[in-house]
Coordinates of C-alpha atoms in Angstrom, one line a residue:
M1 CA 92.5 72.2 74.5
S2 CA 90.2 75.3 75.1
Q3 CA 90.4 78.1 72.5
K4 CA 91.1 81.7 73.6
K5 CA 89.6 84.6 71.6
A6 CA 90.0 88.3 71.6
T7 CA 88.5 91.2 69.6
I8 CA 90.7 94.3 69.4
V9 CA 89.6 97.8 68.3
N10 CA 92.6 100.0 67.3
L11 CA 91.9 103.7 67.3
A12 CA 94.8 104.8 65.3
A13 CA 95.4 108.4 64.2
S14 CA 94.5 107.8 60.5
N15 CA 92.3 104.7 60.6
V16 CA 90.2 102.5 62.8
S17 CA 90.4 98.7 62.7
V18 CA 88.6 95.8 64.3
S19 CA 90.5 92.5 64.5
Q20 CA 89.4 89.1 65.8
F21 CA 92.0 86.6 67.0
S22 CA 91.9 83.1 68.4
A23 CA 94.7 81.1 70.0
A24 CA 95.0 77.4 70.5
A25 CA 98.1 75.3 71.2
G26 CA 100.3 78.4 71.2
T27 CA 99.3 79.4 67.7
L28 CA 97.8 82.9 67.0
V29 CA 95.2 83.0 64.3
L30 CA 93.8 86.2 62.7
E31 CA 90.1 85.3 62.1
Q32 CA 88.9 88.7 60.8
F33 CA 90.4 92.1 60.0
Y34 CA 88.3 95.1 59.1
V35 CA 89.7 98.6 58.6
E36 CA 88.3 102.0 57.7
E37 CA 90.3 105.2 57.0
I38 CA 89.7 108.5 58.9
A39 CA 89.6 111.8 57.1
P40 CA 93.1 113.4 57.4
G41 CA 93.8 116.8 58.9
L42 CA 91.2 116.8 61.7
T43 CA 91.8 119.6 64.1
G44 CA 91.6 118.7 67.8
D45 CA 91.3 115.4 69.6
E46 CA 87.6 115.8 70.0
E47 CA 87.0 116.0 66.2
W48 CA 89.3 113.0 65.7
L49 CA 87.6 110.9 68.3
N50 CA 84.1 111.6 66.8
A51 CA 85.4 110.6 63.3
A52 CA 87.1 107.5 64.8
I53 CA 83.9 106.4 66.5
A54 CA 81.8 107.0 63.4
A55 CA 84.2 104.8 61.4
L56 CA 84.0 102.1 64.1
A57 CA 80.2 102.3 64.1
N58 CA 80.2 101.8 60.4
L59 CA 82.4 98.7 60.7
V60 CA 80.2 97.3 63.5
N61 CA 77.0 97.8 61.4
Q62 CA 78.5 96.6 58.2
H63 CA 80.0 93.3 59.6
G64 CA 77.6 92.7 62.5
L65 CA 80.3 92.9 65.2
K66 CA 79.5 92.5 68.9
G67 CA 80.9 91.3 72.2
R68 CA 83.7 92.3 74.5
V69 CA 86.6 94.2 73.0
T70 CA 90.0 95.7 74.0
V71 CA 90.5 99.3 72.8
I72 CA 94.0 100.5 71.8
A73 CA 94.4 104.2 72.5
P74 CA 96.9 106.1 70.3
A75 CA 100.1 107.6 71.8
F76 CA 99.1 111.3 71.1
L77 CA 96.2 110.9 73.6
L78 CA 98.4 109.5 76.4
L79 CA 100.7 111.0 79.0
Q80 CA 103.8 108.8 79.2
K81 CA 106.4 109.2 82.0
P82 CA 109.3 106.9 82.9
L83 CA 110.0 106.4 86.6
K84 CA 112.9 104.8 88.5
V85 CA 111.9 103.2 91.8
A86 CA 113.6 100.9 94.3
Q87 CA 113.4 97.2 93.5
V88 CA 111.3 95.9 96.4
E89 CA 108.4 93.5 96.7
K90 CA 105.5 94.0 94.5
A91 CA 103.0 95.5 97.0
K92 CA 105.5 98.1 98.3
Q93 CA 106.6 98.9 94.8
A94 CA 103.0 99.7 93.8
Q95 CA 102.8 102.1 96.8
I96 CA 106.1 103.8 95.7
V97 CA 104.8 104.1 92.1
A98 CA 101.5 105.6 93.3
F99 CA 103.5 108.2 95.3
E100 CA 105.7 109.1 92.4
A101 CA 102.7 109.3 90.1
Q102 CA 101.5 112.3 92.0
N103 CA 104.6 114.2 91.0
A104 CA 105.0 112.8 87.5
I105 CA 101.4 113.5 86.3
P106 CA 100.7 117.2 85.8
Y107 CA 97.0 116.7 86.8
P108 CA 95.3 115.8 90.0
L109 CA 95.2 112.0 90.2
N110 CA 91.4 112.1 90.5
E111 CA 91.2 113.7 87.1
V112 CA 93.2 110.9 85.3
I113 CA 93.1 107.2 84.8
W114 CA 96.7 105.9 85.2
D115 CA 98.5 102.6 85.2
S116 CA 102.1 101.4 85.1
Q117 CA 104.2 98.6 83.7
L118 CA 107.6 97.3 84.9
M119 CA 109.9 97.6 82.0
A120 CA 113.4 96.7 83.3
S121 CA 115.3 96.0 86.5
D122 CA 118.9 95.6 87.6
G123 CA 118.1 94.2 91.0
V124 CA 118.5 97.5 92.7
E125 CA 116.4 99.9 90.7
A126 CA 113.3 99.2 88.6
E127 CA 112.4 101.1 85.5
V128 CA 108.6 101.7 85.4
L129 CA 106.7 103.3 82.6
L130 CA 103.7 105.3 83.6
F131 CA 100.7 105.9 81.3
A132 CA 97.8 108.3 82.1
L133 CA 94.7 109.3 80.2
R134 CA 92.4 112.1 81.2
T135 CA 89.3 110.7 82.9
E136 CA 86.9 112.6 80.7
V137 CA 88.7 111.3 77.6
A138 CA 88.8 107.7 78.9
T139 CA 85.2 107.9 79.8
R140 CA 84.2 109.3 76.5
I141 CA 86.1 106.6 74.6
A142 CA 84.5 103.9 76.6
N143 CA 81.0 105.3 76.3
L144 CA 81.3 106.0 72.6
V145 CA 82.6 102.5 71.9
T146 CA 79.7 101.1 74.0
S147 CA 77.2 103.1 71.9
T148 CA 78.3 101.2 68.8
G149 CA 77.1 97.9 70.5
L150 CA 80.6 96.7 71.6
R151 CA 81.6 96.2 75.3
P152 CA 85.0 97.7 76.0
M153 CA 86.7 95.8 78.8
S154 CA 90.0 97.6 78.8
I155 CA 91.9 100.5 77.1
Q156 CA 95.4 99.6 76.2
A157 CA 98.4 102.0 75.5
A158 CA 99.6 101.7 71.9
P159 CA 103.4 102.4 72.7
L160 CA 103.7 99.2 74.8
L161 CA 102.6 96.9 72.0
D162 CA 105.5 97.0 69.4
S163 CA 107.9 95.3 71.8
Q164 CA 105.3 92.6 72.6
A165 CA 104.8 92.0 68.9
F166 CA 108.6 91.6 68.6
R167 CA 108.5 89.0 71.4
L168 CA 105.8 87.1 69.5
G169 CA 107.9 87.2 66.4
G170 CA 110.6 85.2 68.2
G171 CA 112.8 88.2 69.0
S172 CA 115.9 87.2 71.0
A173 CA 116.2 88.7 74.5
A174 CA 120.0 88.6 74.1
E175 CA 120.0 91.1 71.2
E176 CA 119.6 94.8 71.5
V177 CA 117.1 96.0 68.9
L178 CA 115.5 99.4 68.2
I179 CA 111.9 99.2 66.9
I180 CA 110.7 102.4 65.2
N181 CA 107.0 102.8 64.5
V182 CA 106.3 105.9 62.4
G183 CA 102.6 106.8 62.7
A184 CA 100.6 109.7 61.4
R185 CA 100.9 111.9 64.5
S186 CA 103.7 110.3 66.6
T187 CA 106.7 108.0 66.4
T188 CA 107.3 105.3 69.0
L189 CA 110.8 104.1 69.7
S190 CA 111.1 100.7 71.6
F191 CA 114.6 99.7 72.8
V192 CA 114.4 95.9 73.4
G193 CA 117.3 93.9 74.9
P194 CA 118.7 91.9 77.7
S195 CA 118.3 94.7 80.3
G196 CA 114.6 95.1 79.5
V197 CA 112.5 97.5 77.4
N198 CA 112.8 101.2 77.1
I199 CA 109.9 103.0 75.3
Q200 CA 110.0 106.6 74.1
T201 CA 107.3 108.5 72.1
A202 CA 108.1 111.5 69.8
T203 CA 104.8 113.3 69.6
N204 CA 104.0 115.5 66.6
M205 CA 106.8 113.6 64.7
G206 CA 104.8 111.5 62.3
G207 CA 103.5 111.4 58.7
N208 CA 101.2 114.3 59.3
L209 CA 104.3 116.5 59.8
L210 CA 105.3 115.8 56.2
T211 CA 101.7 116.4 54.9
Q212 CA 101.6 119.7 56.8
G213 CA 104.8 120.8 55.1
I214 CA 103.4 120.0 51.7
S215 CA 100.2 121.9 52.5
D216 CA 102.1 124.9 53.6
N217 CA 104.3 125.0 50.6
T218 CA 101.6 124.3 48.0
G219 CA 98.7 126.2 49.7
Q220 CA 96.4 123.3 49.3
P221 CA 94.1 121.9 52.0
F222 CA 95.5 119.3 54.3
A223 CA 93.3 116.5 53.0
T224 CA 94.4 117.3 49.4
S225 CA 98.0 117.3 50.4
E226 CA 97.6 114.0 52.1
A227 CA 96.1 112.4 49.0
I228 CA 98.9 113.8 46.8
K229 CA 101.6 112.6 49.3
V230 CA 100.1 109.1 49.6
G231 CA 99.5 108.8 45.8
Y232 CA 102.9 110.1 44.8
F233 CA 105.1 108.1 47.2
S234 CA 103.0 104.9 46.7
G235 CA 103.3 105.2 42.9
V236 CA 99.6 105.5 42.3
L237 CA 99.8 109.1 41.3
Q238 CA 102.3 109.8 38.4
L239 CA 103.6 113.4 38.2
A240 CA 106.0 114.7 35.5
E241 CA 109.4 115.6 36.7
A242 CA 108.9 119.2 35.6
D243 CA 105.7 119.5 37.8
P244 CA 106.4 122.0 40.6
Q245 CA 104.7 119.7 43.1
V246 CA 107.4 117.1 42.6
A247 CA 110.1 119.4 43.9
V248 CA 107.9 120.4 46.8
L249 CA 107.1 116.7 47.7
Q250 CA 110.8 115.7 47.5
A251 CA 112.1 118.7 49.4
N252 CA 109.5 118.3 52.2
A253 CA 110.2 114.5 52.3
Q254 CA 114.0 115.2 52.8
T255 CA 113.2 117.7 55.5
F256 CA 110.9 115.3 57.3
I257 CA 113.4 112.4 57.0
R258 CA 116.2 114.6 58.3
R259 CA 114.2 115.9 61.3
L260 CA 113.0 112.4 62.2
A261 CA 116.5 111.0 61.9
Q262 CA 117.9 113.8 64.1
D263 CA 115.3 113.3 66.8
I264 CA 115.9 109.5 66.8
N265 CA 119.7 110.0 66.9
R266 CA 119.3 112.3 69.9
R267 CA 117.2 109.8 71.8
L268 CA 119.6 107.0 70.9
I269 CA 122.5 109.0 72.3
N270 CA 120.7 109.6 75.6
V271 CA 120.0 105.9 75.8
R272 CA 123.6 105.0 75.2
R273 CA 124.6 107.4 78.0
G274 CA 122.2 105.8 80.4
A275 CA 123.0 103.6 83.3
N276 CA 123.0 100.4 81.2
G277 CA 124.8 101.9 78.2
R278 CA 122.4 100.4 75.7
Q279 CA 123.6 100.0 72.1
P280 CA 121.2 98.6 69.5
A281 CA 122.7 96.2 67.0
R282 CA 120.0 96.8 64.4
I283 CA 116.9 98.8 63.7
L284 CA 113.4 97.5 62.8
I285 CA 111.1 100.0 61.2
T286 CA 107.3 99.8 60.7
G287 CA 104.2 102.1 60.5
R288 CA 102.7 103.7 57.4
G289 CA 105.0 106.8 57.8
S290 CA 108.0 104.5 57.3
Q291 CA 107.1 104.1 53.7
V292 CA 108.5 107.6 52.8
P293 CA 111.2 106.9 50.2
G294 CA 114.7 107.4 51.5
L295 CA 113.8 107.1 55.3
A296 CA 115.5 103.8 55.8
E297 CA 118.6 104.9 54.0
Q298 CA 118.8 108.1 55.9
L299 CA 118.4 106.3 59.3
C300 CA 121.1 103.8 58.3
E301 CA 123.5 106.6 57.4
T302 CA 122.7 108.8 60.4
L303 CA 122.6 106.1 63.0
R304 CA 125.2 103.8 61.4
L305 CA 123.0 100.8 62.0
G306 CA 121.3 98.3 59.7
V307 CA 117.6 99.1 59.1
E308 CA 115.2 96.3 58.3
P309 CA 111.4 96.3 57.9
F310 CA 109.4 95.0 60.9
D311 CA 106.5 92.7 59.8
P312 CA 105.1 90.7 62.7
S313 CA 102.2 89.6 60.5
S314 CA 104.5 86.9 59.2
V315 CA 104.2 84.9 62.5
I316 CA 100.4 84.8 62.7
T317 CA 98.2 82.3 60.9
P318 CA 95.6 83.9 58.6
G319 CA 92.0 82.5 59.1
E320 CA 89.6 81.6 56.4
G321 CA 88.4 85.2 55.9
I322 CA 92.0 86.6 55.6
T323 CA 93.8 86.7 52.2
A324 CA 97.5 87.1 51.7
D325 CA 96.9 90.3 49.8
L326 CA 94.8 91.8 52.7
L327 CA 97.5 90.8 55.2
Q328 CA 100.2 92.4 52.9
R329 CA 98.3 95.7 52.6
A330 CA 97.6 95.8 56.4
K331 CA 101.1 94.9 57.6
H332 CA 102.0 98.6 58.5
Q333 CA 98.6 99.0 60.4
I334 CA 98.5 95.8 62.4
T335 CA 101.7 95.9 64.4
E336 CA 100.1 97.2 67.6
V337 CA 97.1 94.9 67.1
I338 CA 99.3 91.9 66.9
G339 CA 101.2 93.1 70.0
E340 CA 97.9 93.2 71.9
A341 CA 96.7 89.8 70.5
A342 CA 100.0 88.3 71.7
R343 CA 98.6 88.4 75.2
L344 CA 96.7 85.2 74.3
V345 CA 99.9 83.2 73.8
L346 CA 102.8 84.9 75.6
P347 CA 103.4 83.6 79.2
Q348 CA 104.0 87.0 80.8
P349 CA 102.5 89.8 78.6
S350 CA 102.9 93.4 79.4
G351 CA 100.2 96.1 79.3
V352 CA 98.1 98.6 81.2
N353 CA 94.4 99.2 81.5
L354 CA 93.2 102.8 81.3
I355 CA 89.5 102.2 81.3
P356 CA 87.6 104.0 84.2
R357 CA 87.0 101.5 87.0
N358 CA 83.3 102.1 87.2
I359 CA 82.8 101.5 83.5
A360 CA 84.9 98.3 83.7
A361 CA 82.8 97.0 86.6
Q362 CA 79.6 97.8 84.7
Q363 CA 80.8 96.1 81.6
A364 CA 81.8 93.0 83.6
F365 CA 78.3 93.0 85.1
D366 CA 76.6 93.4 81.8
A367 CA 78.7 90.4 80.5
R368 CA 77.3 88.3 83.3
K369 CA 73.7 89.4 82.8
P370 CA 72.7 86.5 80.4
R371 CA 73.9 84.0 82.9
L372 CA 72.2 85.8 85.8
L373 CA 68.9 85.9 83.8
A374 CA 69.3 82.1 83.1
A375 CA 69.9 81.5 86.8
A376 CA 66.9 83.6 87.8
A377 CA 64.7 81.7 85.3
L378 CA 65.9 78.4 86.7
A379 CA 65.3 79.6 90.3
A380 CA 61.8 80.7 89.3
A381 CA 61.1 77.3 87.7
A382 CA 62.5 75.3 90.6
P383 CA 59.2 75.5 92.8
F384 CA 57.2 74.2 89.8
C385 CA 59.6 71.2 89.5
V386 CA 59.3 70.6 93.2
W387 CA 55.5 70.7 93.0
L388 CA 55.5 68.1 90.2
A389 CA 57.8 65.9 92.2
L390 CA 55.5 66.2 95.2
A391 CA 52.4 65.5 93.2
S392 CA 53.8 62.4 91.7
S393 CA 55.0 61.1 95.0
E394 CA 51.8 61.7 96.9
G395 CA 50.3 58.3 96.1
W396 CA 53.5 56.5 97.1
N397 CA 53.6 58.5 100.3
R398 CA 50.0 57.4 101.2
Q399 CA 50.9 53.8 100.7
Q400 CA 53.9 54.2 103.0
I401 CA 51.7 55.9 105.6
D402 CA 49.3 53.0 105.6
E403 CA 52.2 50.5 106.0
V404 CA 53.6 52.5 108.8
M405 CA 50.2 52.7 110.6
K406 CA 50.0 48.9 110.3
R407 CA 53.3 48.4 112.0
Q408 CA 53.0 51.1 114.5
A409 CA 51.4 48.9 117.3
E410 CA 54.1 46.3 116.8
L411 CA 56.9 48.9 116.9
A412 CA 55.3 50.5 120.0
S413 CA 55.4 47.2 122.0
R414 CA 59.0 46.5 120.9
R415 CA 59.9 50.1 121.8
S416 CA 58.5 49.6 125.3
A417 CA 60.5 46.3 125.7
I418 CA 63.6 48.0 124.5
E419 CA 63.2 50.9 126.8
D420 CA 62.8 48.5 129.8
S421 CA 65.9 46.6 128.7
R422 CA 67.8 49.9 128.2
K423 CA 66.8 51.1 131.7
Q424 CA 67.9 47.8 133.3
A425 CA 71.2 47.9 131.3
A426 CA 71.8 51.4 132.4
D427 CA 71.3 50.5 136.1
L428 CA 73.7 47.5 135.7
A429 CA 76.2 49.7 133.9
A430 CA 76.1 52.2 136.7
K431 CA 76.7 49.5 139.2
C432 CA 79.5 48.0 137.2
K433 CA 81.0 51.5 136.7
E434 CA 81.0 52.0 140.4
L435 CA 82.7 48.7 141.0
E436 CA 85.2 49.4 138.3
H437 CA 85.9 52.8 139.8
V438 CA 86.5 51.2 143.1
V439 CA 88.8 48.5 141.8
L440 CA 90.8 50.8 139.5
N441 CA 91.1 53.9 141.7
R442 CA 91.1 52.4 145.2
S443 CA 94.0 50.1 145.5
N444 CA 93.3 49.3 149.1
W445 CA 89.9 47.8 148.3
P446 CA 91.0 44.5 146.8
A447 CA 93.4 43.9 149.7
F448 CA 90.7 44.9 152.2
L449 CA 88.0 42.7 150.7
G450 CA 90.4 39.8 150.5
D451 CA 91.4 40.3 154.2
L452 CA 87.8 40.7 155.2
Q453 CA 86.8 37.5 153.4
A454 CA 89.6 35.5 155.0
R455 CA 88.8 36.7 158.5
V456 CA 85.0 36.2 158.1
G457 CA 85.7 32.8 156.5
G458 CA 87.8 31.8 159.5
C459 CA 84.6 32.0 161.7
K460 CA 82.7 28.8 161.1
N461 CA 79.1 29.1 159.7
T462 CA 79.5 32.8 159.2
W463 CA 79.0 34.9 156.0
I464 CA 78.5 38.5 155.0
E465 CA 75.1 39.3 153.7
D466 CA 75.5 43.1 153.0
L467 CA 78.3 45.6 153.0
H468 CA 78.2 49.4 152.5
V469 CA 80.6 52.3 153.1
K470 CA 79.9 55.6 154.6
Y471 CA 82.1 58.6 155.2
E472 CA 81.7 60.8 158.2
T473 CA 83.4 64.2 158.6
L474 CA 84.5 65.0 162.1
P475 CA 84.8 68.6 163.2
A476 CA 88.4 69.9 163.2
A477 CA 90.3 70.4 166.5
P478 CA 90.5 73.9 167.8
A479 CA 93.5 75.7 166.3
A480 CA 96.2 77.1 168.6
E481 CA 96.6 80.8 168.8
G482 CA 98.4 82.2 165.8
Q483 CA 98.1 78.9 163.9
P484 CA 95.9 78.3 160.8
P485 CA 92.7 76.3 161.4
A486 CA 93.1 72.5 161.1
A487 CA 91.4 70.7 158.3
P488 CA 88.3 68.6 159.1
V489 CA 88.9 64.8 159.5
V490 CA 87.1 62.4 157.2
V491 CA 86.5 58.9 158.8
T492 CA 85.6 55.9 156.6
K493 CA 83.3 53.3 158.1
V494 CA 82.2 50.0 156.6
V495 CA 78.9 48.7 157.8
L496 CA 78.7 44.8 157.7
S497 CA 75.6 42.7 157.9
V498 CA 76.7 39.3 159.0
R499 CA 74.6 36.1 159.4
F500 CA 75.3 33.0 161.5
L501 CA 74.1 29.5 161.3
F502 CA 73.6 27.7 164.7
T503 CA 73.5 24.0 163.9
E504 CA 73.2 23.0 167.6
V505 CA 69.8 24.7 168.0
P506 CA 66.9 22.3 167.3
F507 CA 64.4 23.1 164.6
D508 CA 61.5 23.2 167.0
E509 CA 63.3 25.5 169.4
K510 CA 61.1 28.5 169.9
R511 CA 63.1 30.1 172.7
Y512 CA 65.8 32.5 171.8
R513 CA 69.3 31.6 173.0
S514 CA 71.8 34.4 173.2
A515 CA 74.8 32.5 174.5
P516 CA 75.9 31.0 171.2
E517 CA 75.3 34.3 169.4
K518 CA 77.5 36.2 171.8
V519 CA 80.3 33.6 171.4
H520 CA 80.1 33.9 167.5
I521 CA 80.0 37.7 167.6
S522 CA 82.9 37.9 170.0
R523 CA 85.0 35.6 167.8
L524 CA 84.1 37.7 164.7
V525 CA 84.9 41.0 166.4
E526 CA 88.2 39.6 167.7
A527 CA 89.1 38.4 164.2
L528 CA 88.1 41.6 162.5
G529 CA 89.8 43.7 165.1
K530 CA 93.1 42.1 164.2
S531 CA 92.8 43.4 160.6
P532 CA 95.4 46.1 159.6
F533 CA 92.5 47.9 157.9
V534 CA 90.3 48.2 161.0
S535 CA 91.2 50.7 163.8
A536 CA 88.0 50.2 165.9
I537 CA 84.7 48.3 166.1
P538 CA 82.4 50.4 168.3
A539 CA 80.4 48.2 170.6
N540 CA 77.4 50.5 170.7
E541 CA 77.0 50.0 166.9
I542 CA 76.8 46.2 167.2
S543 CA 73.2 45.0 166.9
V544 CA 71.4 41.6 166.4
T545 CA 68.3 41.2 164.4
E546 CA 66.3 38.0 164.5
Q547 CA 64.1 37.6 161.4
N548 CA 62.5 34.3 160.4
T549 CA 64.3 31.9 162.7
I550 CA 66.6 31.9 165.6
R551 CA 68.9 29.4 163.8
T552 CA 70.3 32.2 161.5
P553 CA 70.3 35.5 163.4
K554 CA 71.8 38.6 161.7
A555 CA 74.4 40.9 163.3
T556 CA 75.3 44.4 162.1
L557 CA 78.9 45.7 162.8
T558 CA 80.5 49.0 162.0
L559 CA 84.2 48.8 161.1
V560 CA 86.2 52.1 161.5
I561 CA 88.8 52.0 158.8
N562 CA 92.4 52.9 159.7
K563 CA 93.2 56.3 158.1
D564 CA 96.5 55.0 156.9
K565 CA 94.6 52.3 154.9
A566 CA 91.8 54.6 153.8
L567 CA 89.4 53.3 151.2

């Protein structure tokens, strides 16, 4: 079975990772996983993107990465809009979504790259999730990734991937589940259940909100506050209980947890009030922001639902370069990556592609360049191969030419004989075809010929030497006044050449005797005149020709065929 492979670049808010997956026989294998942190507290998307690409370039150079990749864009860069459209056939639905996108996206459509994904349908209405990325941002991401030596083939939306990782992990479609992914700059809520998937993103509601509160209350830079937060809550940094920073950390953590729980509760209430009345049975939580102590307990108390950690890394097979310790440390960073890699094994994966179309076409062409160059090289070498073949066959061809020249005279004589035979055969075939046509298409001919033979045979010592038919068209009779002109009349005539044998004439008789001849002709004319096929035998068309001897004179008669018995 062929093996599928994928390389995925995840541009997260706080880190950049490159993952290499392979899939065979339905098993997803993580071959390589490299990650590098981004400096916290970067102001503006431009500064963040430059830092992310610098981290990616460092990973590429350090590990010698290359080839085609899928880029995952973070939620805070995306415009996300839910749409409800009529459930119609796919082509018409795409037109409706395109029309609705004009109103849903607060930018001219030529300034954004957008795509959509069908999330749920009740048979009447379909829920579609629309994602858009500013064209300048999408182009910059694609060009910057290309500058590192990788070839981006698609840009995927991160919010779509948690639910896909849940499907890979064997999540039941019959169970309503809420997946909460708490990131650095946003939190994604994925409602997964029998009625489909509903995805909502809470921007500016992530781990950085807690860091900013700590920074504001301590007066320390954002990066320092981030280091203190991570160190304290992970247990790496030990602070005395009397340290004023502890109170600040705990107070801001409680504020962050309460605000996040309230926002999630508000969104959950709206989902419950929706058309499908969705009610999750349990909550799965992931993301590095979910490690804040007390968050799971607060969510459980506020939402009155069980909260469990979401770790899809348990369903993938680590490759030779992946240790269990590495996979454990990365389990909160790899959820979206696994969701994208699930495309290799899931039968109907979801996703969008926000890469500019011209860049995607150029990347696809660049991927085919090696094969095109190889094809060009083969095409250039093809004439040389032909020349070699011709050179090696030249001697054999000369031998064949000599043999052909030797047999040319023999073949020419045979060809001449064949041509003569063919011409004779063609003449005979034409005659046979005429006779066949007469027999098959003129039903009166067999009867006429039989009758003619019988009547001529009744005259002793008389036989037919030649017979041919001619058709004469007589002018039409004048039409009466007011009547249409009559059609011309076609008369059929059969010209017979008949020969007689006069046994009573001596061999040495030189004088012509006409009396016996007249008697024979009269009998023959009388016999033929009684034929139902003959309407007249013109006397002026009866002639006698004496050739070699007066014992066998030849008479020519013209039989006018009855029009009712036309031949």
